[in-house]
């Protein structure tokens, strides 16, 4: 897997100051994507254990609220195995910090069905994610007033609650400190 960048101080992709990993590779090709250079699976640099350690070190300060995973597309089959391991290490080291993930795939139609790749790997990833922003970016539904998403069709999902309840539970901005 390749990655585009690691941002050690990101305030745009989830609440608070976060560490963000932007992976390479995306087959959605959303019109006017903000990160279209990362569509190419070969874009950026090869992801290694060194980058995982860099992320873990950057997450250490108390003022860092959590980790955000973006793309490209984190749930592309080519990215899932590596990211599953990264997410498990982040959650093991920092269980009190939230993990946000952005995906053009839909939680219920794509991720829970196991149609993308090995369903056990997808579920391992989902079990490490607190909040999932799902759905492709739709330029015609772009809304700059929305927090933490780019278009009105996208959903901000509380993953643990949704898995527990067996239905989509939306994240509430009343819980902004998470």
mmCIF file with all atom_site columns, C-alpha atoms in Angstrom:
data_model
loop_
_atom_site.group_PDB
_atom_site.id
_atom_site.type_symbol
_atom_site.label_atom_id
_atom_site.label_alt_id
_atom_site.label_comp_id
_atom_site.label_asym_id
_atom_site.label_entity_id
_atom_site.label_seq_id
_atom_site.pdbx_PDB_ins_code
_atom_site.Cartn_x
_atom_site.Cartn_y
_atom_site.Cartn_z
_atom_site.occupancy
_atom_site.B_iso_or_equiv
_atom_site.pdbx_formal_charge
_atom_site.auth_seq_id
_atom_site.auth_comp_id
_atom_site.auth_asym_id
_atom_site.auth_atom_id
_atom_site.pdbx_PDB_model_num
ATOM 1   C CA . UNK A 1 1   ? 0.000   0.000   0.000  1.00 0.00 ? 1   UNK A CA 1
ATOM 2   C CA . UNK A 1 2   ? 1.116   3.532   -0.715 1.00 0.00 ? 2   UNK A CA 1
ATOM 3   C CA . UNK A 1 3   ? 0.168   6.644   1.184  1.00 0.00 ? 3   UNK A CA 1
ATOM 4   C CA . UNK A 1 4   ? -0.106  10.267  0.125  1.00 0.00 ? 4   UNK A CA 1
ATOM 5   C CA . UNK A 1 5   ? 0.707   11.990  3.419  1.00 0.00 ? 5   UNK A CA 1
ATOM 6   C CA . UNK A 1 6   ? 0.602   11.850  7.188  1.00 0.00 ? 6   UNK A CA 1
ATOM 7   C CA . UNK A 1 7   ? -0.572  15.040  8.881  1.00 0.00 ? 7   UNK A CA 1
ATOM 8   C CA . UNK A 1 8   ? 0.519   15.161  12.535 1.00 0.00 ? 8   UNK A CA 1
ATOM 9   C CA . UNK A 1 9   ? -1.755  18.166  13.255 1.00 0.00 ? 9   UNK A CA 1
ATOM 10  C CA . UNK A 1 10  ? -5.092  18.080  11.418 1.00 0.00 ? 10  UNK A CA 1
ATOM 11  C CA . UNK A 1 11  ? -8.168  20.036  12.556 1.00 0.00 ? 11  UNK A CA 1
ATOM 12  C CA . UNK A 1 12  ? -10.400 19.479  9.496  1.00 0.00 ? 12  UNK A CA 1
ATOM 13  C CA . UNK A 1 13  ? -11.125 15.743  9.582  1.00 0.00 ? 13  UNK A CA 1
ATOM 14  C CA . UNK A 1 14  ? -12.828 15.146  12.907 1.00 0.00 ? 14  UNK A CA 1
ATOM 15  C CA . UNK A 1 15  ? -13.134 17.012  16.189 1.00 0.00 ? 15  UNK A CA 1
ATOM 16  C CA . UNK A 1 16  ? -10.073 18.450  17.904 1.00 0.00 ? 16  UNK A CA 1
ATOM 17  C CA . UNK A 1 17  ? -6.470  18.151  16.821 1.00 0.00 ? 17  UNK A CA 1
ATOM 18  C CA . UNK A 1 18  ? -5.914  14.808  15.118 1.00 0.00 ? 18  UNK A CA 1
ATOM 19  C CA . UNK A 1 19  ? -3.263  12.783  13.353 1.00 0.00 ? 19  UNK A CA 1
ATOM 20  C CA . UNK A 1 20  ? -4.392  11.922  9.819  1.00 0.00 ? 20  UNK A CA 1
ATOM 21  C CA . UNK A 1 21  ? -3.226  9.335   7.321  1.00 0.00 ? 21  UNK A CA 1
ATOM 22  C CA . UNK A 1 22  ? -4.163  9.853   3.674  1.00 0.00 ? 22  UNK A CA 1
ATOM 23  C CA . UNK A 1 23  ? -3.804  6.580   1.773  1.00 0.00 ? 23  UNK A CA 1
ATOM 24  C CA . UNK A 1 24  ? -3.358  6.183   -1.966 1.00 0.00 ? 24  UNK A CA 1
ATOM 25  C CA . UNK A 1 25  ? -5.741  4.427   -4.301 1.00 0.00 ? 25  UNK A CA 1
ATOM 26  C CA . UNK A 1 26  ? -9.390  5.076   -5.021 1.00 0.00 ? 26  UNK A CA 1
ATOM 27  C CA . UNK A 1 27  ? -11.746 3.691   -7.655 1.00 0.00 ? 27  UNK A CA 1
ATOM 28  C CA . UNK A 1 28  ? -14.641 6.081   -6.903 1.00 0.00 ? 28  UNK A CA 1
ATOM 29  C CA . UNK A 1 29  ? -13.210 9.019   -8.889 1.00 0.00 ? 29  UNK A CA 1
ATOM 30  C CA . UNK A 1 30  ? -15.730 11.517  -7.498 1.00 0.00 ? 30  UNK A CA 1
ATOM 31  C CA . UNK A 1 31  ? -16.188 14.632  -9.621 1.00 0.00 ? 31  UNK A CA 1
ATOM 32  C CA . UNK A 1 32  ? -14.129 17.520  -8.142 1.00 0.00 ? 32  UNK A CA 1
ATOM 33  C CA . UNK A 1 33  ? -12.556 15.337  -5.469 1.00 0.00 ? 33  UNK A CA 1
ATOM 34  C CA . UNK A 1 34  ? -10.313 17.401  -3.193 1.00 0.00 ? 34  UNK A CA 1
ATOM 35  C CA . UNK A 1 35  ? -7.602  14.732  -3.328 1.00 0.00 ? 35  UNK A CA 1
ATOM 36  C CA . UNK A 1 36  ? -7.782  13.325  -6.886 1.00 0.00 ? 36  UNK A CA 1
ATOM 37  C CA . UNK A 1 37  ? -4.017  12.844  -7.102 1.00 0.00 ? 37  UNK A CA 1
ATOM 38  C CA . UNK A 1 38  ? -4.437  10.065  -4.529 1.00 0.00 ? 38  UNK A CA 1
ATOM 39  C CA . UNK A 1 39  ? -6.711  8.041   -6.860 1.00 0.00 ? 39  UNK A CA 1
ATOM 40  C CA . UNK A 1 40  ? -3.567  6.373   -8.209 1.00 0.00 ? 40  UNK A CA 1
ATOM 41  C CA . UNK A 1 41  ? -2.593  3.354   -6.081 1.00 0.00 ? 41  UNK A CA 1
ATOM 42  C CA . UNK A 1 42  ? 1.080   4.114   -6.856 1.00 0.00 ? 42  UNK A CA 1
ATOM 43  C CA . UNK A 1 43  ? 0.888   7.757   -5.739 1.00 0.00 ? 43  UNK A CA 1
ATOM 44  C CA . UNK A 1 44  ? 3.055   8.835   -2.824 1.00 0.00 ? 44  UNK A CA 1
ATOM 45  C CA . UNK A 1 45  ? 5.363   6.528   -0.919 1.00 0.00 ? 45  UNK A CA 1
ATOM 46  C CA . UNK A 1 46  ? 5.318   2.904   0.195  1.00 0.00 ? 46  UNK A CA 1
ATOM 47  C CA . UNK A 1 47  ? 3.743   2.494   3.623  1.00 0.00 ? 47  UNK A CA 1
ATOM 48  C CA . UNK A 1 48  ? 5.996   0.701   6.123  1.00 0.00 ? 48  UNK A CA 1
ATOM 49  C CA . UNK A 1 49  ? 6.162   0.016   9.856  1.00 0.00 ? 49  UNK A CA 1
ATOM 50  C CA . UNK A 1 50  ? 8.157   3.251   10.117 1.00 0.00 ? 50  UNK A CA 1
ATOM 51  C CA . UNK A 1 51  ? 5.016   5.215   9.211  1.00 0.00 ? 51  UNK A CA 1
ATOM 52  C CA . UNK A 1 52  ? 2.970   3.276   11.782 1.00 0.00 ? 52  UNK A CA 1
ATOM 53  C CA . UNK A 1 53  ? 5.491   4.223   14.456 1.00 0.00 ? 53  UNK A CA 1
ATOM 54  C CA . UNK A 1 54  ? 5.405   7.851   13.274 1.00 0.00 ? 54  UNK A CA 1
ATOM 55  C CA . UNK A 1 55  ? 1.593   7.830   13.691 1.00 0.00 ? 55  UNK A CA 1
ATOM 56  C CA . UNK A 1 56  ? 1.771   6.214   17.135 1.00 0.00 ? 56  UNK A CA 1
ATOM 57  C CA . UNK A 1 57  ? 4.362   8.752   18.283 1.00 0.00 ? 57  UNK A CA 1
ATOM 58  C CA . UNK A 1 58  ? 2.321   11.675  16.920 1.00 0.00 ? 58  UNK A CA 1
ATOM 59  C CA . UNK A 1 59  ? -0.776  10.439  18.799 1.00 0.00 ? 59  UNK A CA 1
ATOM 60  C CA . UNK A 1 60  ? 0.997   10.505  22.172 1.00 0.00 ? 60  UNK A CA 1
ATOM 61  C CA . UNK A 1 61  ? 0.353   14.106  23.352 1.00 0.00 ? 61  UNK A CA 1
ATOM 62  C CA . UNK A 1 62  ? -2.791  14.596  25.443 1.00 0.00 ? 62  UNK A CA 1
ATOM 63  C CA . UNK A 1 63  ? -4.030  17.410  23.179 1.00 0.00 ? 63  UNK A CA 1
ATOM 64  C CA . UNK A 1 64  ? -4.293  14.991  20.232 1.00 0.00 ? 64  UNK A CA 1
ATOM 65  C CA . UNK A 1 65  ? -7.922  13.795  20.254 1.00 0.00 ? 65  UNK A CA 1
ATOM 66  C CA . UNK A 1 66  ? -7.547  10.956  17.809 1.00 0.00 ? 66  UNK A CA 1
ATOM 67  C CA . UNK A 1 67  ? -6.649  9.457   14.467 1.00 0.00 ? 67  UNK A CA 1
ATOM 68  C CA . UNK A 1 68  ? -8.343  10.084  11.107 1.00 0.00 ? 68  UNK A CA 1
ATOM 69  C CA . UNK A 1 69  ? -8.015  7.798   8.097  1.00 0.00 ? 69  UNK A CA 1
ATOM 70  C CA . UNK A 1 70  ? -8.744  9.182   4.639  1.00 0.00 ? 70  UNK A CA 1
ATOM 71  C CA . UNK A 1 71  ? -7.750  8.717   1.053  1.00 0.00 ? 71  UNK A CA 1
ATOM 72  C CA . UNK A 1 72  ? -7.769  7.843   -1.595 1.00 0.00 ? 72  UNK A CA 1
ATOM 73  C CA . UNK A 1 73  ? -10.011 5.141   -0.218 1.00 0.00 ? 73  UNK A CA 1
ATOM 74  C CA . UNK A 1 74  ? -9.149  3.247   2.978  1.00 0.00 ? 74  UNK A CA 1
ATOM 75  C CA . UNK A 1 75  ? -11.587 0.410   2.211  1.00 0.00 ? 75  UNK A CA 1
ATOM 76  C CA . UNK A 1 76  ? -10.214 -0.448  -1.217 1.00 0.00 ? 76  UNK A CA 1
ATOM 77  C CA . UNK A 1 77  ? -9.346  -4.167  -1.049 1.00 0.00 ? 77  UNK A CA 1
ATOM 78  C CA . UNK A 1 78  ? -5.681  -3.366  -1.798 1.00 0.00 ? 78  UNK A CA 1
ATOM 79  C CA . UNK A 1 79  ? -5.497  -1.163  1.336  1.00 0.00 ? 79  UNK A CA 1
ATOM 80  C CA . UNK A 1 80  ? -7.507  -3.115  3.893  1.00 0.00 ? 80  UNK A CA 1
ATOM 81  C CA . UNK A 1 81  ? -4.943  -5.618  5.193  1.00 0.00 ? 81  UNK A CA 1
ATOM 82  C CA . UNK A 1 82  ? -2.295  -2.989  5.959  1.00 0.00 ? 82  UNK A CA 1
ATOM 83  C CA . UNK A 1 83  ? -4.832  -0.547  7.419  1.00 0.00 ? 83  UNK A CA 1
ATOM 84  C CA . UNK A 1 84  ? -6.401  -3.246  9.564  1.00 0.00 ? 84  UNK A CA 1
ATOM 85  C CA . UNK A 1 85  ? -3.048  -3.743  11.262 1.00 0.00 ? 85  UNK A CA 1
ATOM 86  C CA . UNK A 1 86  ? -2.490  0.015   11.624 1.00 0.00 ? 86  UNK A CA 1
ATOM 87  C CA . UNK A 1 87  ? -5.927  0.540   13.168 1.00 0.00 ? 87  UNK A CA 1
ATOM 88  C CA . UNK A 1 88  ? -5.471  -2.335  15.611 1.00 0.00 ? 88  UNK A CA 1
ATOM 89  C CA . UNK A 1 89  ? -2.142  -0.902  16.767 1.00 0.00 ? 89  UNK A CA 1
ATOM 90  C CA . UNK A 1 90  ? -3.631  2.586   17.171 1.00 0.00 ? 90  UNK A CA 1
ATOM 91  C CA . UNK A 1 91  ? -6.588  1.277   19.216 1.00 0.00 ? 91  UNK A CA 1
ATOM 92  C CA . UNK A 1 92  ? -4.345  -0.931  21.369 1.00 0.00 ? 92  UNK A CA 1
ATOM 93  C CA . UNK A 1 93  ? -1.976  1.952   22.139 1.00 0.00 ? 93  UNK A CA 1
ATOM 94  C CA . UNK A 1 94  ? -4.629  4.672   22.552 1.00 0.00 ? 94  UNK A CA 1
ATOM 95  C CA . UNK A 1 95  ? -8.043  3.178   23.387 1.00 0.00 ? 95  UNK A CA 1
ATOM 96  C CA . UNK A 1 96  ? -9.218  6.539   24.752 1.00 0.00 ? 96  UNK A CA 1
ATOM 97  C CA . UNK A 1 97  ? -8.648  8.369   21.442 1.00 0.00 ? 97  UNK A CA 1
ATOM 98  C CA . UNK A 1 98  ? -11.228 8.270   18.679 1.00 0.00 ? 98  UNK A CA 1
ATOM 99  C CA . UNK A 1 99  ? -10.666 6.852   15.229 1.00 0.00 ? 99  UNK A CA 1
ATOM 100 C CA . UNK A 1 100 ? -12.489 8.536   12.359 1.00 0.00 ? 100 UNK A CA 1
ATOM 101 C CA . UNK A 1 101 ? -12.518 7.079   8.848  1.00 0.00 ? 101 UNK A CA 1
ATOM 102 C CA . UNK A 1 102 ? -13.742 8.579   5.584  1.00 0.00 ? 102 UNK A CA 1
ATOM 103 C CA . UNK A 1 103 ? -14.969 6.217   2.866  1.00 0.00 ? 103 UNK A CA 1
ATOM 104 C CA . UNK A 1 104 ? -16.867 6.558   -0.375 1.00 0.00 ? 104 UNK A CA 1
ATOM 105 C CA . UNK A 1 105 ? -18.270 3.098   0.277  1.00 0.00 ? 105 UNK A CA 1
ATOM 106 C CA . UNK A 1 106 ? -21.539 2.801   2.172  1.00 0.00 ? 106 UNK A CA 1
ATOM 107 C CA . UNK A 1 107 ? -21.514 1.225   5.625  1.00 0.00 ? 107 UNK A CA 1
ATOM 108 C CA . UNK A 1 108 ? -24.626 -0.904  5.109  1.00 0.00 ? 108 UNK A CA 1
ATOM 109 C CA . UNK A 1 109 ? -24.544 -1.638  1.358  1.00 0.00 ? 109 UNK A CA 1
ATOM 110 C CA . UNK A 1 110 ? -20.801 -2.170  0.886  1.00 0.00 ? 110 UNK A CA 1
ATOM 111 C CA . UNK A 1 111 ? -18.847 -2.660  4.102  1.00 0.00 ? 111 UNK A CA 1
ATOM 112 C CA . UNK A 1 112 ? -21.233 -4.862  6.090  1.00 0.00 ? 112 UNK A CA 1
ATOM 113 C CA . UNK A 1 113 ? -22.054 -7.056  3.083  1.00 0.00 ? 113 UNK A CA 1
ATOM 114 C CA . UNK A 1 114 ? -18.442 -8.231  2.692  1.00 0.00 ? 114 UNK A CA 1
ATOM 115 C CA . UNK A 1 115 ? -18.558 -7.660  -1.036 1.00 0.00 ? 115 UNK A CA 1
ATOM 116 C CA . UNK A 1 116 ? -15.313 -5.681  -1.226 1.00 0.00 ? 116 UNK A CA 1
ATOM 117 C CA . UNK A 1 117 ? -12.818 -8.195  0.104  1.00 0.00 ? 117 UNK A CA 1
ATOM 118 C CA . UNK A 1 118 ? -12.367 -10.679 2.936  1.00 0.00 ? 118 UNK A CA 1
ATOM 119 C CA . UNK A 1 119 ? -15.295 -9.814  5.261  1.00 0.00 ? 119 UNK A CA 1
ATOM 120 C CA . UNK A 1 120 ? -13.268 -10.684 8.363  1.00 0.00 ? 120 UNK A CA 1
ATOM 121 C CA . UNK A 1 121 ? -10.668 -8.031  7.510  1.00 0.00 ? 121 UNK A CA 1
ATOM 122 C CA . UNK A 1 122 ? -13.360 -5.423  6.824  1.00 0.00 ? 122 UNK A CA 1
ATOM 123 C CA . UNK A 1 123 ? -14.999 -6.242  10.185 1.00 0.00 ? 123 UNK A CA 1
ATOM 124 C CA . UNK A 1 124 ? -11.643 -6.018  11.988 1.00 0.00 ? 124 UNK A CA 1
ATOM 125 C CA . UNK A 1 125 ? -11.262 -2.524  10.518 1.00 0.00 ? 125 UNK A CA 1
ATOM 126 C CA . UNK A 1 126 ? -14.807 -1.516  11.472 1.00 0.00 ? 126 UNK A CA 1
ATOM 127 C CA . UNK A 1 127 ? -14.273 -2.765  15.029 1.00 0.00 ? 127 UNK A CA 1
ATOM 128 C CA . UNK A 1 128 ? -11.428 -0.233  15.370 1.00 0.00 ? 128 UNK A CA 1
ATOM 129 C CA . UNK A 1 129 ? -13.363 2.731   13.942 1.00 0.00 ? 129 UNK A CA 1
ATOM 130 C CA . UNK A 1 130 ? -15.464 4.973   16.169 1.00 0.00 ? 130 UNK A CA 1
ATOM 131 C CA . UNK A 1 131 ? -16.894 7.248   13.485 1.00 0.00 ? 131 UNK A CA 1
ATOM 132 C CA . UNK A 1 132 ? -17.311 6.521   9.772  1.00 0.00 ? 132 UNK A CA 1
ATOM 133 C CA . UNK A 1 133 ? -18.128 9.247   7.284  1.00 0.00 ? 133 UNK A CA 1
ATOM 134 C CA . UNK A 1 134 ? -19.541 7.227   4.405  1.00 0.00 ? 134 UNK A CA 1
ATOM 135 C CA . UNK A 1 135 ? -20.711 7.892   0.875  1.00 0.00 ? 135 UNK A CA 1
ATOM 136 C CA . UNK A 1 136 ? -19.056 9.277   -2.192 1.00 0.00 ? 136 UNK A CA 1
ATOM 137 C CA . UNK A 1 137 ? -18.513 13.014  -2.470 1.00 0.00 ? 137 UNK A CA 1
ATOM 138 C CA . UNK A 1 138 ? -21.235 14.361  -4.796 1.00 0.00 ? 138 UNK A CA 1
ATOM 139 C CA . UNK A 1 139 ? -20.266 17.732  -6.259 1.00 0.00 ? 139 UNK A CA 1
ATOM 140 C CA . UNK A 1 140 ? -23.894 18.698  -6.896 1.00 0.00 ? 140 UNK A CA 1
ATOM 141 C CA . UNK A 1 141 ? -24.581 18.190  -3.173 1.00 0.00 ? 141 UNK A CA 1
ATOM 142 C CA . UNK A 1 142 ? -21.481 20.011  -1.956 1.00 0.00 ? 142 UNK A CA 1
ATOM 143 C CA . UNK A 1 143 ? -22.200 22.124  1.119  1.00 0.00 ? 143 UNK A CA 1
ATOM 144 C CA . UNK A 1 144 ? -19.447 24.127  2.790  1.00 0.00 ? 144 UNK A CA 1
ATOM 145 C CA . UNK A 1 145 ? -21.593 24.633  5.906  1.00 0.00 ? 145 UNK A CA 1
ATOM 146 C CA . UNK A 1 146 ? -21.501 20.932  6.781  1.00 0.00 ? 146 UNK A CA 1
ATOM 147 C CA . UNK A 1 147 ? -19.087 19.832  9.507  1.00 0.00 ? 147 UNK A CA 1
ATOM 148 C CA . UNK A 1 148 ? -16.733 16.949  8.800  1.00 0.00 ? 148 UNK A CA 1
ATOM 149 C CA . UNK A 1 149 ? -18.223 16.038  5.415  1.00 0.00 ? 149 UNK A CA 1
ATOM 150 C CA . UNK A 1 150 ? -18.231 17.547  1.953  1.00 0.00 ? 150 UNK A CA 1
ATOM 151 C CA . UNK A 1 151 ? -21.663 16.770  0.533  1.00 0.00 ? 151 UNK A CA 1
ATOM 152 C CA . UNK A 1 152 ? -25.130 16.368  2.015  1.00 0.00 ? 152 UNK A CA 1
ATOM 153 C CA . UNK A 1 153 ? -25.512 12.725  0.942  1.00 0.00 ? 153 UNK A CA 1
ATOM 154 C CA . UNK A 1 154 ? -22.660 11.636  3.228  1.00 0.00 ? 154 UNK A CA 1
ATOM 155 C CA . UNK A 1 155 ? -23.473 10.213  6.648  1.00 0.00 ? 155 UNK A CA 1
ATOM 156 C CA . UNK A 1 156 ? -21.535 10.449  9.914  1.00 0.00 ? 156 UNK A CA 1
ATOM 157 C CA . UNK A 1 157 ? -22.040 7.078   11.558 1.00 0.00 ? 157 UNK A CA 1
ATOM 158 C CA . UNK A 1 158 ? -21.351 5.921   15.117 1.00 0.00 ? 158 UNK A CA 1
ATOM 159 C CA . UNK A 1 159 ? -19.833 2.556   14.190 1.00 0.00 ? 159 UNK A CA 1
ATOM 160 C CA . UNK A 1 160 ? -19.827 0.795   17.606 1.00 0.00 ? 160 UNK A CA 1
ATOM 161 C CA . UNK A 1 161 ? -23.458 1.770   18.270 1.00 0.00 ? 161 UNK A CA 1
ATOM 162 C CA . UNK A 1 162 ? -24.485 0.773   14.736 1.00 0.00 ? 162 UNK A CA 1
ATOM 163 C CA . UNK A 1 163 ? -22.823 -2.631  15.016 1.00 0.00 ? 163 UNK A CA 1
ATOM 164 C CA . UNK A 1 164 ? -24.421 -3.199  18.425 1.00 0.00 ? 164 UNK A CA 1
ATOM 165 C CA . UNK A 1 165 ? -27.927 -2.101  17.355 1.00 0.00 ? 165 UNK A CA 1
ATOM 166 C CA . UNK A 1 166 ? -27.834 -3.729  13.920 1.00 0.00 ? 166 UNK A CA 1
ATOM 167 C CA . UNK A 1 167 ? -28.866 -0.473  12.244 1.00 0.00 ? 167 UNK A CA 1
ATOM 168 C CA . UNK A 1 168 ? -27.239 2.831   11.345 1.00 0.00 ? 168 UNK A CA 1
ATOM 169 C CA . UNK A 1 169 ? -26.885 5.158   14.314 1.00 0.00 ? 169 UNK A CA 1
ATOM 170 C CA . UNK A 1 170 ? -25.816 8.635   13.280 1.00 0.00 ? 170 UNK A CA 1
ATOM 171 C CA . UNK A 1 171 ? -23.171 10.512  15.238 1.00 0.00 ? 171 UNK A CA 1
ATOM 172 C CA . UNK A 1 172 ? -24.498 13.579  17.000 1.00 0.00 ? 172 UNK A CA 1
ATOM 173 C CA . UNK A 1 173 ? -22.578 16.840  17.084 1.00 0.00 ? 173 UNK A CA 1
ATOM 174 C CA . UNK A 1 174 ? -23.749 17.073  20.694 1.00 0.00 ? 174 UNK A CA 1
ATOM 175 C CA . UNK A 1 175 ? -20.849 14.688  21.293 1.00 0.00 ? 175 UNK A CA 1
ATOM 176 C CA . UNK A 1 176 ? -18.279 17.031  19.725 1.00 0.00 ? 176 UNK A CA 1
ATOM 177 C CA . UNK A 1 177 ? -15.669 16.268  22.392 1.00 0.00 ? 177 UNK A CA 1
ATOM 178 C CA . UNK A 1 178 ? -15.304 12.699  21.115 1.00 0.00 ? 178 UNK A CA 1
#
